[in-house]
Tab-separated table of C-alpha atoms and ligand atoms in Angstrom:
chain	number	residue	atom	x	y	z
A	265	MET	CA	6.288	13.094	94.110
A	266	LYS	CA	7.160	9.725	95.593
A	267	LYS	CA	5.492	6.725	93.974
A	268	LEU	CA	3.170	4.878	96.356
A	269	PRO	CA	4.268	1.288	96.997
A	270	ARG	CA	2.071	-1.029	94.977
A	271	VAL	CA	0.599	-4.027	96.811
A	272	LEU	CA	-0.969	-6.967	94.997
A	273	ILE	CA	-3.592	-8.624	97.217
A	274	VAL	CA	-4.317	-12.195	96.112
A	275	GLU	CA	-7.396	-13.165	98.096
A	276	ASP	CA	-10.615	-14.860	97.002
A	277	GLU	CA	-12.772	-13.460	99.801
A	278	ALA	CA	-13.883	-10.052	98.578
A	279	ALA	CA	-14.765	-8.727	102.046
A	280	ILE	CA	-11.282	-9.467	103.408
A	281	ALA	CA	-9.554	-8.112	100.303
A	282	GLU	CA	-11.631	-4.924	100.471
A	283	LEU	CA	-10.827	-4.412	104.161
A	284	ILE	CA	-7.096	-4.849	103.538
A	285	ALA	CA	-7.246	-2.544	100.505
A	286	VAL	CA	-9.023	0.236	102.426
A	287	ASN	CA	-6.483	0.065	105.246
A	288	LEU	CA	-3.538	0.039	102.872
A	289	ARG	CA	-4.903	3.008	100.946
A	290	HIS	CA	-5.245	4.960	104.201
A	291	ASN	CA	-1.612	4.217	104.961
A	292	GLY	CA	0.012	5.371	101.772
A	293	PHE	CA	-0.021	2.202	99.694
A	294	SER	CA	-1.553	1.537	96.315
A	295	PRO	CA	-3.445	-1.788	96.534
A	296	VAL	CA	-4.548	-3.946	93.606
A	297	TRP	CA	-6.874	-6.906	94.101
A	298	ALA	CA	-6.719	-10.296	92.361
A	299	SER	CA	-9.312	-12.919	93.312
A	300	ASP	CA	-7.263	-15.913	92.158
A	301	GLY	CA	-3.896	-16.990	90.785
A	302	GLU	CA	-4.873	-16.436	87.169
A	303	VAL	CA	-5.932	-12.832	87.712
A	304	ALA	CA	-2.822	-12.301	89.835
A	305	GLN	CA	-0.592	-13.646	87.063
A	306	ARG	CA	-2.129	-11.263	84.525
A	307	GLU	CA	-1.539	-8.398	86.942
A	308	LEU	CA	2.103	-9.460	87.459
A	309	ASP	CA	2.644	-9.698	83.715
A	310	ALA	CA	1.436	-6.112	83.366
A	311	VAL	CA	3.020	-4.364	86.366
A	312	LEU	CA	5.313	-5.701	89.078
A	313	PRO	CA	4.105	-4.767	92.564
A	314	ASP	CA	6.407	-3.879	95.467
A	315	VAL	CA	4.830	-6.549	97.684
A	316	ILE	CA	2.437	-9.481	97.192
A	317	LEU	CA	-0.034	-10.390	99.931
A	318	LEU	CA	-0.865	-13.990	99.128
A	319	ASP	CA	-3.725	-15.920	100.670
A	320	TRP	CA	-3.031	-19.572	101.443
A	321	MET	CA	-6.448	-20.944	100.493
A	322	LEU	CA	-7.417	-19.964	96.974
A	323	PRO	CA	-9.632	-21.518	94.326
A	324	GLY	CA	-7.498	-23.195	91.652
A	325	GLN	CA	-3.792	-22.949	92.468
A	326	SER	CA	-3.017	-22.632	96.171
A	327	GLY	CA	-1.003	-19.775	97.615
A	328	VAL	CA	1.969	-22.081	98.136
A	329	ALA	CA	1.943	-23.258	94.517
A	330	LEU	CA	1.808	-19.629	93.365
A	331	ALA	CA	4.639	-18.596	95.694
A	332	LYS	CA	6.781	-21.413	94.290
A	333	ARG	CA	5.990	-20.427	90.715
A	334	TRP	CA	6.736	-16.732	91.266
A	335	ARG	CA	9.994	-17.488	93.057
A	336	ALA	CA	11.124	-19.654	90.152
A	337	ASP	CA	10.338	-16.917	87.605
A	338	ALA	CA	13.207	-14.462	86.949
A	339	ARG	CA	10.766	-11.588	86.543
A	340	THR	CA	8.937	-12.071	89.847
A	341	LYS	CA	11.556	-13.712	92.035
A	342	GLY	CA	12.552	-10.446	93.676
A	343	VAL	CA	9.067	-9.401	94.726
A	344	PRO	CA	8.530	-9.913	98.473
A	345	ILE	CA	5.664	-12.291	99.317
A	346	LEU	CA	3.752	-12.097	102.565
A	347	MET	CA	1.500	-15.156	103.037
A	348	LEU	CA	-1.875	-14.875	104.731
A	349	THR	CA	-2.730	-18.024	106.675
A	350	ALA	CA	-5.568	-19.174	108.924
A	351	ARG	CA	-5.004	-19.392	112.677
A	352	GLY	CA	-3.288	-22.530	113.880
A	353	ASP	CA	-2.032	-23.706	110.498
A	354	GLU	CA	1.516	-24.261	111.756
A	355	PRO	CA	2.583	-26.746	109.060
A	356	ASP	CA	1.172	-24.340	106.472
A	357	LYS	CA	3.414	-21.536	107.676
A	358	VAL	CA	6.490	-23.703	107.330
A	359	ALA	CA	5.430	-24.853	103.870
A	360	GLY	CA	4.754	-21.220	102.910
A	361	LEU	CA	8.246	-20.144	103.916
A	362	ASP	CA	9.719	-23.196	102.180
A	363	ALA	CA	7.885	-22.206	99.019
A	364	GLY	CA	9.684	-18.880	99.087
A	365	ALA	CA	7.375	-16.542	101.024
A	366	ASP	CA	9.307	-13.868	102.921
A	367	ASP	CA	7.007	-13.930	105.906
A	368	TYR	CA	3.493	-14.917	106.924
A	369	ILE	CA	0.734	-13.325	108.922
A	370	THR	CA	-2.141	-15.133	110.624
A	371	LYS	CA	-5.761	-14.112	110.085
A	372	PRO	CA	-7.330	-12.195	111.713
A	373	PHE	CA	-4.584	-9.573	111.927
A	374	SER	CA	-4.537	-5.904	112.840
A	375	THR	CA	-3.674	-3.238	110.278
A	376	GLN	CA	-0.689	-2.241	112.404
A	377	GLU	CA	0.646	-5.793	112.344
A	378	LEU	CA	0.175	-6.048	108.588
A	379	LEU	CA	1.903	-2.704	107.971
A	380	ALA	CA	4.814	-3.637	110.245
A	381	ARG	CA	5.360	-6.939	108.392
A	382	MET	CA	5.080	-5.294	104.997
A	383	ARG	CA	7.559	-2.559	105.876
A	384	ALA	CA	9.953	-5.195	107.208
A	385	VAL	CA	9.926	-7.224	103.970
A	386	LEU	CA	10.224	-4.039	101.902
A	387	ARG	CA	13.289	-2.974	103.908
A	388	ARG	CA	14.911	-6.379	103.546
A	389	ARG	CA	14.484	-6.261	99.792
A	390	ALA	CA	15.576	-2.641	99.337
A	391	PRO	CA	18.202	-2.126	96.632
A	392	GLU	CA	21.847	-1.570	97.464
A	393	GLN	CA	22.305	1.568	99.537
A	394	VAL	CA	24.910	4.097	98.544
A	395	ALA	CA	26.917	5.325	101.531
A	396	ASP	CA	30.583	4.710	100.786
A	397	SER	CA	33.128	6.420	98.572
A	398	VAL	CA	34.706	5.058	95.423
A	399	THR	CA	37.644	6.327	93.411
A	400	MET	CA	38.682	5.434	89.896
A	401	GLY	CA	41.673	7.399	88.718
A	402	GLU	CA	40.617	11.013	89.073
A	403	LEU	CA	36.936	10.198	89.197
A	404	VAL	CA	35.713	10.322	92.794
A	405	LEU	CA	32.233	9.546	94.118
A	406	ASP	CA	31.409	10.273	97.734
A	407	GLY	CA	28.304	8.385	98.864
A	408	ALA	CA	27.955	10.245	102.155
A	409	THR	CA	27.893	13.741	100.663
A	410	HIS	CA	26.428	12.698	97.280
A	411	ARG	CA	29.238	14.467	95.438
A	412	VAL	CA	31.050	13.433	92.294
A	413	SER	CA	34.192	15.050	90.991
A	414	TYR	CA	36.600	14.548	88.110
A	415	ARG	CA	40.089	16.044	88.203
A	416	GLY	CA	39.007	18.046	91.204
A	417	GLN	CA	36.029	19.549	89.356
A	418	SER	CA	32.622	18.987	90.917
A	419	LEU	CA	30.032	17.367	88.616
A	420	LYS	CA	26.234	17.570	88.785
A	421	LEU	CA	24.410	14.219	88.620
A	422	GLY	CA	20.746	13.313	89.059
A	423	PRO	CA	19.905	10.741	91.769
A	424	THR	CA	19.538	7.836	89.333
A	425	GLU	CA	22.748	8.709	87.465
A	426	PHE	CA	24.479	8.908	90.833
A	427	LYS	CA	23.349	5.410	91.827
A	428	LEU	CA	24.189	4.088	88.383
A	429	LEU	CA	27.699	5.546	88.491
A	430	HIS	CA	28.210	4.197	92.007
A	431	TYR	CA	27.309	0.693	90.885
A	432	LEU	CA	29.483	0.893	87.750
A	433	MET	CA	32.454	2.198	89.753
A	434	LYS	CA	32.066	-0.555	92.356
A	435	HIS	CA	32.029	-3.127	89.569
A	436	ALA	CA	34.357	-1.486	87.087
A	437	GLU	CA	35.757	-3.122	83.931
A	438	ARG	CA	32.927	-5.658	83.946
A	439	VAL	CA	30.129	-5.715	81.388
A	440	HIS	CA	26.617	-5.346	82.804
A	441	SER	CA	23.485	-6.125	80.832
A	442	ARG	CA	20.572	-3.709	80.965
A	443	GLY	CA	18.599	-6.267	82.999
A	444	GLN	CA	21.401	-6.577	85.543
A	445	LEU	CA	21.637	-2.819	85.906
A	446	LEU	CA	17.869	-2.603	86.430
A	447	ASP	CA	18.100	-5.220	89.187
A	448	LYS	CA	21.059	-3.660	90.932
A	449	VAL	CA	20.456	0.046	90.505
A	450	TRP	CA	16.682	0.389	90.303
A	451	GLY	CA	15.916	-2.541	92.614
A	452	ASP	CA	14.497	-5.901	91.716
A	453	HIS	CA	10.881	-5.141	92.592
A	454	VAL	CA	10.640	-2.153	90.283
A	455	PHE	CA	9.371	-2.736	86.780
A	456	ILE	CA	10.998	-0.411	84.275
A	457	GLU	CA	11.645	-0.969	80.596
A	458	GLU	CA	15.223	-1.744	79.608
A	459	ARG	CA	15.510	1.263	77.341
A	460	THR	CA	15.180	3.421	80.471
A	461	VAL	CA	18.711	2.250	81.259
A	462	ASP	CA	19.934	3.657	77.937
A	463	VAL	CA	18.359	7.018	78.725
A	464	HIS	CA	20.117	7.218	82.089
A	465	VAL	CA	23.440	6.022	80.676
A	466	LYS	CA	23.235	8.809	78.085
A	467	ARG	CA	22.509	11.348	80.818
A	468	LEU	CA	25.333	9.959	82.921
A	469	ARG	CA	27.811	10.342	80.040
A	470	GLU	CA	26.708	13.924	79.490
A	471	SER	CA	26.987	14.736	83.199
A	472	LEU	CA	30.477	13.257	83.383
A	473	GLY	CA	31.832	15.524	80.666
A	474	ASP	CA	35.434	14.522	79.855
A	475	ALA	CA	35.041	11.355	81.944
A	476	GLY	CA	31.960	10.350	79.934
A	477	ALA	CA	34.120	8.259	77.608
A	478	MET	CA	34.761	5.901	80.539
A	479	VAL	CA	31.210	4.607	80.125
A	480	GLU	CA	31.493	2.149	77.251
A	481	THR	CA	28.715	0.543	75.261
A	482	VAL	CA	29.488	-3.120	74.642
A	483	ARG	CA	27.521	-4.033	71.543
A	484	GLY	CA	24.893	-6.693	72.191
A	485	ALA	CA	25.941	-7.057	75.829
A	486	GLY	CA	25.423	-3.875	77.800
A	487	TYR	CA	27.621	-1.295	79.497
A	488	ARG	CA	30.989	-1.127	81.187
A	489	LEU	CA	32.856	1.516	83.111
A	490	THR	CA	36.500	1.396	82.167
A	491	ALA	CA	39.655	3.339	82.906
A	492	GLN	CA	41.328	1.938	79.799
A	493	GLY	CA	41.767	4.234	76.856
A	494	VAL	CA	40.940	7.209	79.024
A	495	ARG	CA	43.631	9.338	80.607
A	496	VAL	CA	42.509	9.285	84.246
B	663	CA	CA1	-9.101	-17.756	100.888
C-alpha cells in the first residue's frame, strides 16, 4: 500500500487547522497539527513530513523565522514549505519566499487551491526520476523498461534496489555516504534510518549475482560502484 503523504500544519488557530486537516484527510493526505513553532520542531525531530503548511502569524517565532530556520537545517531543508498568509499582505509574501518558502497561499483559500499548490510543490521536490539507460561494462540498466541485465542475463531487482543501482551507475567510481544515498535515491523529504541503506545495498548485491562485487563498501565513508577489480 502506498504511504499517504504526511502534512505538518503549523497554525495557532485550532478552527482553521481542523478545517484544513479534515479536507486533507478526505483527499488522501495524513495531516499532523502543531499549534506553534516549538510543537512543530518536536514533530520535525520525530518524523519528517512531505510538506509543511506554515502560518505566517504565530505566537512565539513567526512563520518566516521558522521557514528560515528549517531551510538552514540539513535535516529539514528539503521539505517543501507552503506559507499561509492573510489577504493583502504583499510584502509578507515576498519575505516568506525570501525566507525559503516554496510557495504561499492567501487565506481564505479553497481546498482545491490548497491541494493544487501542495501537489505542485511535491512534484517540484520529487526525487530524481529514472527513465534513461545506463551501461557499465556488461551491466546494463534500462530505465524505460525497468530491466537490468549482466552479461546478457536478465536480473530481478526490487524497485528500491533498481533506483539505487541507477544512481550508483550514473555516479560510478565515486564514494557516496549513506546520507547522500538517502537524499538522492529515497528523496530528501523522506525520513528513513541510515541502516536502511545497508539493507538495500545487501539486497542489491545479492540480486546482482556475479556483478555484486562491483558494489564496494568503503569503510567509514559509504558505498561505491566500481568496474575495477571486476571482469566486466
Ligand atoms: Ca495565525
